[in-house]
mmCIF file of C-alpha atoms in Angstrom:
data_model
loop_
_atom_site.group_PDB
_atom_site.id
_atom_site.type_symbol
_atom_site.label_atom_id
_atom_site.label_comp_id
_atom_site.label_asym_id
_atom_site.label_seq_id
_atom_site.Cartn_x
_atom_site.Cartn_y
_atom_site.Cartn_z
ATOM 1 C CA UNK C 1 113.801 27.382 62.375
ATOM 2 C CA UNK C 2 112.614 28.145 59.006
ATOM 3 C CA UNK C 3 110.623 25.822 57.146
ATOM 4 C CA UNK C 4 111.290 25.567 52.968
ATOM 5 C CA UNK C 5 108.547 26.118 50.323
ATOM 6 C CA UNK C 6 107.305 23.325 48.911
ATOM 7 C CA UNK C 7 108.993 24.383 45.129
ATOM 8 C CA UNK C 8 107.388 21.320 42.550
ATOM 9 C CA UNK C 9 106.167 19.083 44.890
ATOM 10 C CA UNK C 10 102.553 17.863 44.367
ATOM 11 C CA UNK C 11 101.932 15.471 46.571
ATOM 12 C CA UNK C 12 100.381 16.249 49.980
ATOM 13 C CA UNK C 13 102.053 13.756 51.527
ATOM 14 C CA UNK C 14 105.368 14.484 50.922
ATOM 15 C CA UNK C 15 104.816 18.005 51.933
ATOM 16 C CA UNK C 16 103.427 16.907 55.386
ATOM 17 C CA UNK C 17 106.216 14.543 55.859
ATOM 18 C CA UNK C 18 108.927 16.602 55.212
ATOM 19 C CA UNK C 19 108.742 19.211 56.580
ATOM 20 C CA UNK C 20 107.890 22.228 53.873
ATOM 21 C CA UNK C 21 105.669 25.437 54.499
ATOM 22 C CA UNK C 22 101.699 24.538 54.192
ATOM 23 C CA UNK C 23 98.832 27.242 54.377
ATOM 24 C CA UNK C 24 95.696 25.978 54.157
ATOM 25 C CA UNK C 25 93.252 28.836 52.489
ATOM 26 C CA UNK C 26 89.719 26.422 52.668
ATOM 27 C CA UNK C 27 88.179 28.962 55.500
ATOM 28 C CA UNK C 28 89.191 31.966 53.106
ATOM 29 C CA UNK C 29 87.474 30.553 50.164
ATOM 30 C CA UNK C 30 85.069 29.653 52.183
ATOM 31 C CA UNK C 31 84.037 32.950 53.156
ATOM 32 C CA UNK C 32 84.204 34.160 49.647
ATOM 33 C CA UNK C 33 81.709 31.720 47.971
ATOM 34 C CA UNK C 34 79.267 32.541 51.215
ATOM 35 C CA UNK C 35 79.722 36.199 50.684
ATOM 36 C CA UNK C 36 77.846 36.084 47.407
ATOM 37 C CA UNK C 37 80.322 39.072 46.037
ATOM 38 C CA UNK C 38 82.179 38.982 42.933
ATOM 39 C CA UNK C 39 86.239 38.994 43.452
ATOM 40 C CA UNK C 40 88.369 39.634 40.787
ATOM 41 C CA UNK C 41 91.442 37.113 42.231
ATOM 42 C CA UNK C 42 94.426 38.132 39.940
ATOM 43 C CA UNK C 43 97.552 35.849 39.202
ATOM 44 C CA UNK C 44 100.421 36.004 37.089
ATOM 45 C CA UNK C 45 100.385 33.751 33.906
ATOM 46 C CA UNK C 46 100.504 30.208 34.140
ATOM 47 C CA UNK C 47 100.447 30.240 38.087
ATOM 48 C CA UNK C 48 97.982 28.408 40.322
ATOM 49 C CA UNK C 49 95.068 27.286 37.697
ATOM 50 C CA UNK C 50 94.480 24.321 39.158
ATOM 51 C CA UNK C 51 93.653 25.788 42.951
ATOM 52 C CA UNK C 52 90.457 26.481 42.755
ATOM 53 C CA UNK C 53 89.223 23.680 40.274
ATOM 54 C CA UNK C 54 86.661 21.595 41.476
#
């Protein structure tokens, strides 16, 4: 079974409920911030800004 990507959705609960592809990255940033190490973490324009706001 493959599972579709959750294309436009924002809302957490509608990705949980129906069904779409979720992969949740917390440990990985996690391990960056306690790593004290500069990472350059490219992106293409426009794309993801709002991931790691806090």
């Amino acid at each position: 079974m493959s599972r579709k990507y959750p294309i436009g959705i924002q809302s957490f609960r509608k990705i949980r409920k129906g069904g779409y592809l979720y992969i949740d990255k917390t440990e990985i940033i996690h391990r960056l911030i306690q790593s004290g190490q500069y990472y350059f973490l490219s992106r293409p324009r426009r794309f993801g800004k709002s991931l790691l706001d806090l």
